[in-house]
Amino acid sequence: KVINLNAINADAIEIIEDIDYKNRLLEEVTGDILESLVDKNYINDEEIMLVSVYNKNLDKSKKQATELNDIIHNKLLNIKKNPVLLTQSLDKSNTVDDYAQKYGVSVGKMTFIRNMIILNPELKTEELVNLSLAELIEISRNTGIDIERILNSADERVTDSGHKSPLEDDQVHDDFDDDYDDEDDFIDNDDDFDDDKYDDNDDDDHDDDYDDDYDYDDDYERKSSETKIPSKKQLIGYEKAKQIALALVNGQIVDYDEDDHEYEFKIVSNGYEYEIEIDGFTGKVTSFDKDEIDDD
């Protein structure tokens, strides 16, 4: 059953705001999300959808990713839509979580980017985060990345071979696990982040979804010409900005300011203080800082 839905930007809030999800079956809620995406013109046959599944048990995660893939495909066939659908399994990484929050993207998209960097260390995080899924896939093709090593299931429209990689799945994940131990591969020498702050063995977790047995998130990409972007005279408003901030950090807002068309929040959670800045027009997270609270 679905326990929680988190929106990471203004578009996502619009998609899920009318969906009753609490304790309903995943298949039902997934169907409602897809219908909302169609109703709000987010899906057509040229879209790319990345469905990411997290489970503490990797084998269960793969199985659930396959089940979700089937659920979504069947639902889309019923409404006569045929977007490109990709699925991947997530593993727990506080570094990926923090980078996703910093750049205002989903954990699923940031995981996809990290895995691209593992397979091609010349790629840089800051050069990839603002690209669409279609652009990331094109970069994978052009740089020789075997995208089927990253995904649980892939559409033939985005793969050259149209079949699974000859490498066994366990071998792929073993390769990833070896590289994940060195988070510097993912940090990309970003001076704004102190790597000592992030310990993947730390029990602190500001995303409550990871405490659940099962969690998934979806990334939806559409052509930039079709993307809804609020006009410069239309602010997203305090309530939506607050929803975005609290979706990133589930804590207590202790300070708030609105300055130069940006919403600034200070949130306290689990011994850390977070400062989040959100663009007033797009809902994009423009700044994300995390500091440990000194009890002294």
PDB file of C-alpha atoms in Angstrom:
ATOM      1  CA  LYS A   1       0.000   0.000   0.000  1.00  0.00           C
ATOM      2  CA  VAL A   2       1.035   3.600  -0.597  1.00  0.00           C
ATOM      3  CA  ILE A   3       2.118   5.441   2.547  1.00  0.00           C
ATOM      4  CA  ASN A   4       3.333   8.749   1.169  1.00  0.00           C
ATOM      5  CA  LEU A   5       3.733  10.820  -2.013  1.00  0.00           C
ATOM      6  CA  ASN A   6       6.422  13.506  -2.156  1.00  0.00           C
ATOM      7  CA  ALA A   7       6.454  16.311  -4.724  1.00  0.00           C
ATOM      8  CA  ILE A   8       9.829  17.928  -5.453  1.00  0.00           C
ATOM      9  CA  ASN A   9       8.716  20.873  -7.586  1.00  0.00           C
ATOM     10  CA  ALA A  10       5.687  22.947  -8.565  1.00  0.00           C
ATOM     11  CA  ASP A  11       4.719  20.698 -11.496  1.00  0.00           C
ATOM     12  CA  ALA A  12       4.768  17.614  -9.276  1.00  0.00           C
ATOM     13  CA  ILE A  13       2.557  19.327  -6.704  1.00  0.00           C
ATOM     14  CA  GLU A  14       0.047  20.118  -9.447  1.00  0.00           C
ATOM     15  CA  ILE A  15       0.078  16.481 -10.591  1.00  0.00           C
ATOM     16  CA  ILE A  16      -0.610  14.873  -7.209  1.00  0.00           C
ATOM     17  CA  GLU A  17      -2.529  17.568  -5.316  1.00  0.00           C
ATOM     18  CA  ASP A  18      -5.964  15.991  -5.926  1.00  0.00           C
ATOM     19  CA  ILE A  19      -4.893  12.355  -5.543  1.00  0.00           C
ATOM     20  CA  ASP A  20      -6.165  10.416  -2.533  1.00  0.00           C
ATOM     21  CA  TYR A  21      -3.298   7.975  -1.938  1.00  0.00           C
ATOM     22  CA  LYS A  22      -3.194   7.103   1.772  1.00  0.00           C
ATOM     23  CA  ASN A  23      -3.228   3.324   2.339  1.00  0.00           C
ATOM     24  CA  ARG A  24      -4.479   2.623  -1.181  1.00  0.00           C
ATOM     25  CA  LEU A  25      -3.026  -0.053  -3.437  1.00  0.00           C
ATOM     26  CA  LEU A  26       0.016   0.959  -5.467  1.00  0.00           C
ATOM     27  CA  GLU A  27      -1.673  -0.068  -8.713  1.00  0.00           C
ATOM     28  CA  GLU A  28      -4.635   2.233  -8.011  1.00  0.00           C
ATOM     29  CA  VAL A  29      -2.507   5.243  -7.063  1.00  0.00           C
ATOM     30  CA  THR A  30      -0.209   4.702 -10.044  1.00  0.00           C
ATOM     31  CA  GLY A  31      -3.262   4.722 -12.300  1.00  0.00           C
ATOM     32  CA  ASP A  32      -4.473   7.985 -10.751  1.00  0.00           C
ATOM     33  CA  ILE A  33      -1.054   9.588 -11.251  1.00  0.00           C
ATOM     34  CA  LEU A  34      -0.975   8.549 -14.898  1.00  0.00           C
ATOM     35  CA  GLU A  35      -4.489   9.902 -15.466  1.00  0.00           C
ATOM     36  CA  SER A  36      -3.449  13.194 -13.870  1.00  0.00           C
ATOM     37  CA  LEU A  37      -0.388  13.354 -16.116  1.00  0.00           C
ATOM     38  CA  VAL A  38      -2.544  12.789 -19.192  1.00  0.00           C
ATOM     39  CA  ASP A  39      -5.216  15.275 -18.089  1.00  0.00           C
ATOM     40  CA  LYS A  40      -2.556  17.942 -17.538  1.00  0.00           C
ATOM     41  CA  ASN A  41      -0.881  17.213 -20.903  1.00  0.00           C
ATOM     42  CA  TYR A  42       2.352  15.769 -19.513  1.00  0.00           C
ATOM     43  CA  ILE A  43       2.258  12.533 -21.502  1.00  0.00           C
ATOM     44  CA  ASN A  44       2.305  11.818 -25.214  1.00  0.00           C
ATOM     45  CA  ASP A  45       4.020   9.184 -27.340  1.00  0.00           C
ATOM     46  CA  GLU A  46       7.291  11.123 -27.340  1.00  0.00           C
ATOM     47  CA  GLU A  47       7.658  11.431 -23.564  1.00  0.00           C
ATOM     48  CA  ILE A  48      10.247   9.584 -21.518  1.00  0.00           C
ATOM     49  CA  MET A  49       9.257   8.244 -18.105  1.00  0.00           C
ATOM     50  CA  LEU A  50      11.839   7.007 -15.597  1.00  0.00           C
ATOM     51  CA  VAL A  51      10.319   4.895 -12.815  1.00  0.00           C
ATOM     52  CA  SER A  52      12.645   4.318  -9.855  1.00  0.00           C
ATOM     53  CA  VAL A  53      12.012   1.734  -7.137  1.00  0.00           C
ATOM     54  CA  TYR A  54      13.645   1.472  -3.723  1.00  0.00           C
ATOM     55  CA  ASN A  55      13.460  -1.552  -1.450  1.00  0.00           C
ATOM     56  CA  LYS A  56      15.938  -2.606   1.225  1.00  0.00           C
ATOM     57  CA  ASN A  57      16.011  -5.982  -0.525  1.00  0.00           C
ATOM     58  CA  LEU A  58      17.565  -5.534  -3.984  1.00  0.00           C
ATOM     59  CA  ASP A  59      15.905  -8.656  -5.403  1.00  0.00           C
ATOM     60  CA  LYS A  60      12.494  -7.383  -4.268  1.00  0.00           C
ATOM     61  CA  SER A  61      13.332  -4.004  -5.746  1.00  0.00           C
ATOM     62  CA  LYS A  62      13.983  -5.574  -9.161  1.00  0.00           C
ATOM     63  CA  LYS A  63      10.755  -7.571  -8.934  1.00  0.00           C
ATOM     64  CA  GLN A  64       8.737  -4.512  -7.932  1.00  0.00           C
ATOM     65  CA  ALA A  65      10.287  -2.469 -10.740  1.00  0.00           C
ATOM     66  CA  THR A  66       9.140  -5.133 -13.202  1.00  0.00           C
ATOM     67  CA  GLU A  67       5.643  -5.183 -11.680  1.00  0.00           C
ATOM     68  CA  LEU A  68       5.396  -1.387 -11.883  1.00  0.00           C
ATOM     69  CA  ASN A  69       6.619  -1.473 -15.462  1.00  0.00           C
ATOM     70  CA  ASP A  70       3.766  -3.858 -16.331  1.00  0.00           C
ATOM     71  CA  ILE A  71       1.172  -1.827 -14.398  1.00  0.00           C
ATOM     72  CA  ILE A  72       2.143   1.407 -16.132  1.00  0.00           C
ATOM     73  CA  HIS A  73       2.374  -0.171 -19.592  1.00  0.00           C
ATOM     74  CA  ASN A  74      -1.095  -1.705 -19.236  1.00  0.00           C
ATOM     75  CA  LYS A  75      -2.589   1.546 -17.995  1.00  0.00           C
ATOM     76  CA  LEU A  76      -1.016   3.536 -20.823  1.00  0.00           C
ATOM     77  CA  LEU A  77      -2.241   1.037 -23.402  1.00  0.00           C
ATOM     78  CA  ASN A  78      -5.764   1.443 -22.040  1.00  0.00           C
ATOM     79  CA  ILE A  79      -5.587   5.195 -22.600  1.00  0.00           C
ATOM     80  CA  LYS A  80      -3.812   4.754 -25.957  1.00  0.00           C
ATOM     81  CA  LYS A  81      -0.520   6.352 -24.925  1.00  0.00           C
ATOM     82  CA  ASN A  82       2.900   4.909 -25.700  1.00  0.00           C
ATOM     83  CA  PRO A  83       5.692   6.952 -24.098  1.00  0.00           C
ATOM     84  CA  VAL A  84       9.181   5.575 -23.567  1.00  0.00           C
ATOM     85  CA  LEU A  85       9.174   3.829 -20.171  1.00  0.00           C
ATOM     86  CA  LEU A  86      12.386   3.059 -18.270  1.00  0.00           C
ATOM     87  CA  THR A  87      12.706   1.434 -14.827  1.00  0.00           C
ATOM     88  CA  GLN A  88      15.606   1.272 -12.385  1.00  0.00           C
ATOM     89  CA  SER A  89      16.307   0.073  -8.836  1.00  0.00           C
ATOM     90  CA  LEU A  90      17.595   2.505  -6.208  1.00  0.00           C
ATOM     91  CA  ASP A  91      20.067   1.788  -3.424  1.00  0.00           C
ATOM     92  CA  LYS A  92      20.358   3.805  -0.227  1.00  0.00           C
ATOM     93  CA  SER A  93      22.869   6.652  -0.496  1.00  0.00           C
ATOM     94  CA  ASN A  94      22.815   9.793   1.624  1.00  0.00           C
ATOM     95  CA  THR A  95      25.171  11.442  -0.877  1.00  0.00           C
ATOM     96  CA  VAL A  96      22.718  10.902  -3.733  1.00  0.00           C
ATOM     97  CA  ASP A  97      19.895  12.190  -1.513  1.00  0.00           C
ATOM     98  CA  ASP A  98      21.804  15.361  -0.686  1.00  0.00           C
ATOM     99  CA  TYR A  99      22.780  16.033  -4.280  1.00  0.00           C
ATOM    100  CA  ALA A 100      19.201  15.480  -5.432  1.00  0.00           C
ATOM    101  CA  GLN A 101      18.059  18.049  -2.883  1.00  0.00           C
ATOM    102  CA  LYS A 102      20.816  20.479  -3.787  1.00  0.00           C
ATOM    103  CA  TYR A 103      19.969  20.463  -7.485  1.00  0.00           C
ATOM    104  CA  GLY A 104      16.186  20.144  -7.070  1.00  0.00           C
ATOM    105  CA  VAL A 105      15.831  16.847  -8.928  1.00  0.00           C
ATOM    106  CA  SER A 106      14.418  13.493  -7.878  1.00  0.00           C
ATOM    107  CA  VAL A 107      16.534  10.797  -6.237  1.00  0.00           C
ATOM    108  CA  GLY A 108      15.701   8.641  -9.262  1.00  0.00           C
ATOM    109  CA  LYS A 109      17.161  11.087 -11.769  1.00  0.00           C
ATOM    110  CA  MET A 110      20.222  11.717  -9.592  1.00  0.00           C
ATOM    111  CA  THR A 111      20.789   7.955  -9.275  1.00  0.00           C
ATOM    112  CA  PHE A 112      20.622   7.660 -13.071  1.00  0.00           C
ATOM    113  CA  ILE A 113      23.209  10.455 -13.375  1.00  0.00           C
ATOM    114  CA  ARG A 114      25.484   8.867 -10.768  1.00  0.00           C
ATOM    115  CA  ASN A 115      25.423   5.545 -12.601  1.00  0.00           C
ATOM    116  CA  MET A 116      26.292   7.318 -15.854  1.00  0.00           C
ATOM    117  CA  ILE A 117      29.302   8.868 -14.096  1.00  0.00           C
ATOM    118  CA  ILE A 118      30.382   5.490 -12.707  1.00  0.00           C
ATOM    119  CA  LEU A 119      30.417   4.071 -16.241  1.00  0.00           C
ATOM    120  CA  ASN A 120      32.069   7.206 -17.649  1.00  0.00           C
ATOM    121  CA  PRO A 121      34.032   9.137 -14.954  1.00  0.00           C
ATOM    122  CA  GLU A 122      34.750  11.983 -17.387  1.00  0.00           C
ATOM    123  CA  LEU A 123      31.136  13.149 -17.022  1.00  0.00           C
ATOM    124  CA  LYS A 124      30.415  15.839 -14.415  1.00  0.00           C
ATOM    125  CA  THR A 125      27.363  16.086 -12.179  1.00  0.00           C
ATOM    126  CA  GLU A 126      26.873  19.820 -12.625  1.00  0.00           C
ATOM    127  CA  GLU A 127      26.844  19.404 -16.428  1.00  0.00           C
ATOM    128  CA  LEU A 128      24.128  16.726 -16.343  1.00  0.00           C
ATOM    129  CA  VAL A 129      21.576  17.746 -13.707  1.00  0.00           C
ATOM    130  CA  ASN A 130      19.754  20.309 -15.844  1.00  0.00           C
ATOM    131  CA  LEU A 131      19.470  18.040 -18.881  1.00  0.00           C
ATOM    132  CA  SER A 132      16.305  16.170 -19.790  1.00  0.00           C
ATOM    133  CA  LEU A 133      16.148  12.382 -19.696  1.00  0.00           C
ATOM    134  CA  ALA A 134      16.218  12.372 -23.498  1.00  0.00           C
ATOM    135  CA  GLU A 135      19.445  14.400 -23.455  1.00  0.00           C
ATOM    136  CA  LEU A 136      20.989  12.123 -20.805  1.00  0.00           C
ATOM    137  CA  ILE A 137      20.182   9.077 -22.910  1.00  0.00           C
ATOM    138  CA  GLU A 138      21.681  10.739 -25.986  1.00  0.00           C
ATOM    139  CA  ILE A 139      24.874  11.474 -24.029  1.00  0.00           C
ATOM    140  CA  SER A 140      24.962   7.820 -22.939  1.00  0.00           C
ATOM    141  CA  ARG A 141      24.806   6.738 -26.571  1.00  0.00           C
ATOM    142  CA  ASN A 142      27.413   9.221 -27.737  1.00  0.00           C
ATOM    143  CA  THR A 143      29.903   8.356 -24.981  1.00  0.00           C
ATOM    144  CA  GLY A 144      29.587   4.588 -25.273  1.00  0.00           C
ATOM    145  CA  ILE A 145      27.650   3.958 -22.052  1.00  0.00           C
ATOM    146  CA  ASP A 146      25.653   0.726 -22.079  1.00  0.00           C
ATOM    147  CA  ILE A 147      22.387   2.093 -20.705  1.00  0.00           C
ATOM    148  CA  GLU A 148      21.079  -1.407 -20.113  1.00  0.00           C
ATOM    149  CA  ARG A 149      23.650  -1.794 -17.335  1.00  0.00           C
ATOM    150  CA  ILE A 150      21.882   1.024 -15.467  1.00  0.00           C
ATOM    151  CA  LEU A 151      18.243   0.109 -16.039  1.00  0.00           C
ATOM    152  CA  ASN A 152      16.132  -2.865 -15.007  1.00  0.00           C
ATOM    153  CA  SER A 153      14.061  -2.513 -18.163  1.00  0.00           C
ATOM    154  CA  ALA A 154      14.573  -0.323 -21.178  1.00  0.00           C
ATOM    155  CA  ASP A 155      12.583   0.564 -24.266  1.00  0.00           C
ATOM    156  CA  GLU A 156      14.036  -0.465 -27.634  1.00  0.00           C
ATOM    157  CA  ARG A 157      13.553   3.132 -28.744  1.00  0.00           C
ATOM    158  CA  VAL A 158      16.407   4.224 -26.443  1.00  0.00           C
ATOM    159  CA  THR A 159      18.731   1.224 -26.787  1.00  0.00           C
ATOM    160  CA  ASP A 160      20.878   0.276 -29.731  1.00  0.00           C
ATOM    161  CA  SER A 161      20.620  -3.463 -29.229  1.00  0.00           C
ATOM    162  CA  GLY A 162      16.997  -3.962 -28.261  1.00  0.00           C
ATOM    163  CA  HIS A 163      18.034  -6.729 -25.851  1.00  0.00           C
ATOM    164  CA  LYS A 164      19.582  -7.083 -22.402  1.00  0.00           C
ATOM    165  CA  SER A 165      23.281  -6.633 -21.815  1.00  0.00           C
ATOM    166  CA  PRO A 166      25.254  -9.895 -21.854  1.00  0.00           C
ATOM    167  CA  LEU A 167      26.499  -9.057 -18.356  1.00  0.00           C
ATOM    168  CA  GLU A 168      24.549 -10.662 -15.531  1.00  0.00           C
ATOM    169  CA  ASP A 169      22.531  -8.259 -13.353  1.00  0.00           C
ATOM    170  CA  ASP A 170      24.411  -9.318 -10.205  1.00  0.00           C
ATOM    171  CA  GLN A 171      27.721  -8.514 -11.889  1.00  0.00           C
ATOM    172  CA  VAL A 172      26.438  -5.083 -12.865  1.00  0.00           C
ATOM    173  CA  HIS A 173      25.385  -4.283  -9.321  1.00  0.00           C
ATOM    174  CA  ASP A 174      28.658  -5.653  -7.944  1.00  0.00           C
ATOM    175  CA  ASP A 175      30.525  -3.263 -10.231  1.00  0.00           C
ATOM    176  CA  PHE A 176      28.373  -0.388  -9.007  1.00  0.00           C
ATOM    177  CA  ASP A 177      28.824  -1.342  -5.354  1.00  0.00           C
ATOM    178  CA  ASP A 178      32.603  -1.270  -5.725  1.00  0.00           C
ATOM    179  CA  ASP A 179      32.462   2.241  -7.151  1.00  0.00           C
ATOM    180  CA  TYR A 180      29.841   3.484  -4.699  1.00  0.00           C
ATOM    181  CA  ASP A 181      32.309   2.966  -1.858  1.00  0.00           C
ATOM    182  CA  ASP A 182      34.287   5.898  -3.237  1.00  0.00           C
ATOM    183  CA  GLU A 183      31.826   8.779  -3.143  1.00  0.00           C
ATOM    184  CA  ASP A 184      34.502  11.115  -4.544  1.00  0.00           C
ATOM    185  CA  ASP A 185      33.629   9.644  -7.947  1.00  0.00           C
ATOM    186  CA  PHE A 186      30.290  11.360  -7.583  1.00  0.00           C
ATOM    187  CA  ILE A 187      31.365  14.553  -5.808  1.00  0.00           C
ATOM    188  CA  ASP A 188      33.170  15.918  -8.901  1.00  0.00           C
ATOM    189  CA  ASN A 189      35.316  18.283  -6.822  1.00  0.00           C
ATOM    190  CA  ASP A 190      32.386  20.549  -5.985  1.00  0.00           C
ATOM    191  CA  ASP A 191      33.871  23.094  -3.573  1.00  0.00           C
ATOM    192  CA  ASP A 192      30.418  24.079  -2.310  1.00  0.00           C
ATOM    193  CA  PHE A 193      29.967  20.673  -0.654  1.00  0.00           C
ATOM    194  CA  ASP A 194      31.999  19.337   2.259  1.00  0.00           C
ATOM    195  CA  ASP A 195      32.332  15.594   1.688  1.00  0.00           C
ATOM    196  CA  ASP A 196      33.038  15.062   5.396  1.00  0.00           C
ATOM    197  CA  LYS A 197      29.433  16.006   6.165  1.00  0.00           C
ATOM    198  CA  TYR A 198      28.044  13.004   4.331  1.00  0.00           C
ATOM    199  CA  ASP A 199      28.429   9.528   5.761  1.00  0.00           C
ATOM    200  CA  ASP A 200      26.499   6.773   4.061  1.00  0.00           C
ATOM    201  CA  ASN A 201      26.545   4.831   7.334  1.00  0.00           C
ATOM    202  CA  ASP A 202      24.783   7.653   9.160  1.00  0.00           C
ATOM    203  CA  ASP A 203      21.411   6.652  10.569  1.00  0.00           C
ATOM    204  CA  ASP A 204      19.993  10.148  10.042  1.00  0.00           C
ATOM    205  CA  ASP A 205      17.601  10.178   7.122  1.00  0.00           C
ATOM    206  CA  HIS A 206      15.514  13.229   6.383  1.00  0.00           C
ATOM    207  CA  ASP A 207      13.458  11.446   3.706  1.00  0.00           C
ATOM    208  CA  ASP A 208      10.872   9.383   5.577  1.00  0.00           C
ATOM    209  CA  ASP A 209      10.148   7.349   2.443  1.00  0.00           C
ATOM    210  CA  TYR A 210      13.353   5.395   3.021  1.00  0.00           C
ATOM    211  CA  ASP A 211      11.904   4.093   6.295  1.00  0.00           C
ATOM    212  CA  ASP A 212       9.156   2.390   4.327  1.00  0.00           C
ATOM    213  CA  ASP A 213       9.557  -1.112   2.939  1.00  0.00           C
ATOM    214  CA  TYR A 214       8.833   0.101  -0.564  1.00  0.00           C
ATOM    215  CA  ASP A 215       9.134   3.415  -2.295  1.00  0.00           C
ATOM    216  CA  TYR A 216       9.155   4.604  -5.867  1.00  0.00           C
ATOM    217  CA  ASP A 217       9.293   7.868  -7.703  1.00  0.00           C
ATOM    218  CA  ASP A 218       8.625   8.842 -11.283  1.00  0.00           C
ATOM    219  CA  ASP A 219      10.417  11.286 -13.563  1.00  0.00           C
ATOM    220  CA  TYR A 220       8.433  12.656 -16.463  1.00  0.00           C
ATOM    221  CA  GLU A 221      10.138  14.465 -19.319  1.00  0.00           C
ATOM    222  CA  ARG A 222       8.473  16.320 -22.146  1.00  0.00           C
ATOM    223  CA  LYS A 223       9.795  18.486 -24.928  1.00  0.00           C
ATOM    224  CA  SER A 224      10.872  21.890 -23.698  1.00  0.00           C
ATOM    225  CA  SER A 225       8.516  23.585 -26.145  1.00  0.00           C
ATOM    226  CA  GLU A 226       5.591  21.921 -24.386  1.00  0.00           C
ATOM    227  CA  THR A 227       6.713  22.439 -20.793  1.00  0.00           C
ATOM    228  CA  LYS A 228       4.450  24.608 -18.672  1.00  0.00           C
ATOM    229  CA  ILE A 229       6.526  27.431 -17.220  1.00  0.00           C
ATOM    230  CA  PRO A 230       4.731  30.105 -15.203  1.00  0.00           C
ATOM    231  CA  SER A 231       4.963  33.586 -16.666  1.00  0.00           C
ATOM    232  CA  LYS A 232       7.257  36.059 -14.971  1.00  0.00           C
ATOM    233  CA  LYS A 233       4.223  37.738 -13.406  1.00  0.00           C
ATOM    234  CA  GLN A 234       2.977  34.533 -11.829  1.00  0.00           C
ATOM    235  CA  LEU A 235       4.609  33.429  -8.580  1.00  0.00           C
ATOM    236  CA  ILE A 236       3.995  29.906  -7.346  1.00  0.00           C
ATOM    237  CA  GLY A 237       2.922  31.251  -3.952  1.00  0.00           C
ATOM    238  CA  TYR A 238       3.998  30.570  -0.380  1.00  0.00           C
ATOM    239  CA  GLU A 239       1.941  27.400   0.084  1.00  0.00           C
ATOM    240  CA  LYS A 240       3.419  25.623  -2.946  1.00  0.00           C
ATOM    241  CA  ALA A 241       6.914  26.788  -2.023  1.00  0.00           C
ATOM    242  CA  LYS A 242       6.396  25.427   1.493  1.00  0.00           C
ATOM    243  CA  GLN A 243       5.217  22.089   0.078  1.00  0.00           C
ATOM    244  CA  ILE A 244       8.361  21.839  -2.038  1.00  0.00           C
ATOM    245  CA  ALA A 245      10.618  22.670   0.924  1.00  0.00           C
ATOM    246  CA  LEU A 246       8.927  20.201   3.278  1.00  0.00           C
ATOM    247  CA  ALA A 247       8.999  17.500   0.598  1.00  0.00           C
ATOM    248  CA  LEU A 248      12.776  17.898   0.551  1.00  0.00           C
ATOM    249  CA  VAL A 249      13.165  17.997   4.337  1.00  0.00           C
ATOM    250  CA  ASN A 250      10.451  16.677   6.611  1.00  0.00           C
ATOM    251  CA  GLY A 251      11.032  18.947   9.607  1.00  0.00           C
ATOM    252  CA  GLN A 252       9.999  22.166  11.347  1.00  0.00           C
ATOM    253  CA  ILE A 253      10.164  25.522   9.572  1.00  0.00           C
ATOM    254  CA  VAL A 254      11.897  27.908  11.983  1.00  0.00           C
ATOM    255  CA  ASP A 255      12.401  30.871   9.659  1.00  0.00           C
ATOM    256  CA  TYR A 256      11.014  32.111   6.346  1.00  0.00           C
ATOM    257  CA  ASP A 257      11.787  35.025   4.059  1.00  0.00           C
ATOM    258  CA  GLU A 258      10.687  36.143   0.606  1.00  0.00           C
ATOM    259  CA  ASP A 259      13.284  38.200  -1.200  1.00  0.00           C
ATOM    260  CA  ASP A 260      13.728  39.143  -4.862  1.00  0.00           C
ATOM    261  CA  HIS A 261      11.146  36.609  -6.083  1.00  0.00           C
ATOM    262  CA  GLU A 262      12.705  33.767  -4.086  1.00  0.00           C
ATOM    263  CA  TYR A 263      11.281  31.850  -1.158  1.00  0.00           C
ATOM    264  CA  GLU A 264      13.816  31.120   1.571  1.00  0.00           C
ATOM    265  CA  PHE A 265      13.146  28.525   4.272  1.00  0.00           C
ATOM    266  CA  LYS A 266      15.138  27.467   7.306  1.00  0.00           C
ATOM    267  CA  ILE A 267      14.108  24.000   8.514  1.00  0.00           C
ATOM    268  CA  VAL A 268      15.304  21.976  11.515  1.00  0.00           C
ATOM    269  CA  SER A 269      15.217  18.170  11.370  1.00  0.00           C
ATOM    270  CA  ASN A 270      17.057  15.335  13.146  1.00  0.00           C
ATOM    271  CA  GLY A 271      19.894  17.470  14.483  1.00  0.00           C
ATOM    272  CA  TYR A 272      20.491  19.381  11.252  1.00  0.00           C
ATOM    273  CA  GLU A 273      19.550  22.857  10.058  1.00  0.00           C
ATOM    274  CA  TYR A 274      18.639  23.207   6.387  1.00  0.00           C
ATOM    275  CA  GLU A 275      18.511  26.430   4.372  1.00  0.00           C
ATOM    276  CA  ILE A 276      16.507  26.095   1.166  1.00  0.00           C
ATOM    277  CA  GLU A 277      15.948  28.731  -1.523  1.00  0.00           C
ATOM    278  CA  ILE A 278      13.230  28.220  -4.139  1.00  0.00           C
ATOM    279  CA  ASP A 279      12.708  30.188  -7.352  1.00  0.00           C
ATOM    280  CA  GLY A 280       9.404  32.027  -7.059  1.00  0.00           C
ATOM    281  CA  PHE A 281       8.438  31.509 -10.697  1.00  0.00           C
ATOM    282  CA  THR A 282       9.534  27.944 -11.511  1.00  0.00           C
ATOM    283  CA  GLY A 283       9.576  26.211  -8.130  1.00  0.00           C
ATOM    284  CA  LYS A 284      13.171  25.090  -8.793  1.00  0.00           C
ATOM    285  CA  VAL A 285      15.435  24.680  -5.761  1.00  0.00           C
ATOM    286  CA  THR A 286      18.248  27.188  -6.311  1.00  0.00           C
ATOM    287  CA  SER A 287      20.166  26.618  -3.081  1.00  0.00           C
ATOM    288  CA  PHE A 288      20.307  23.812  -0.520  1.00  0.00           C
ATOM    289  CA  ASP A 289      22.583  23.945   2.530  1.00  0.00           C
ATOM    290  CA  LYS A 290      22.782  21.489   5.416  1.00  0.00           C
ATOM    291  CA  ASP A 291      24.629  22.149   8.698  1.00  0.00           C
ATOM    292  CA  GLU A 292      24.815  20.100  11.864  1.00  0.00           C
ATOM    293  CA  ILE A 293      23.296  21.887  14.862  1.00  0.00           C
ATOM    294  CA  ASP A 294      25.893  22.546  17.551  1.00  0.00           C
ATOM    295  CA  ASP A 295      24.353  21.714  20.921  1.00  0.00           C
ATOM    296  CA  ASP A 296      26.992  23.812  22.654  1.00  0.00           C
TER     297      ASP A 296
END
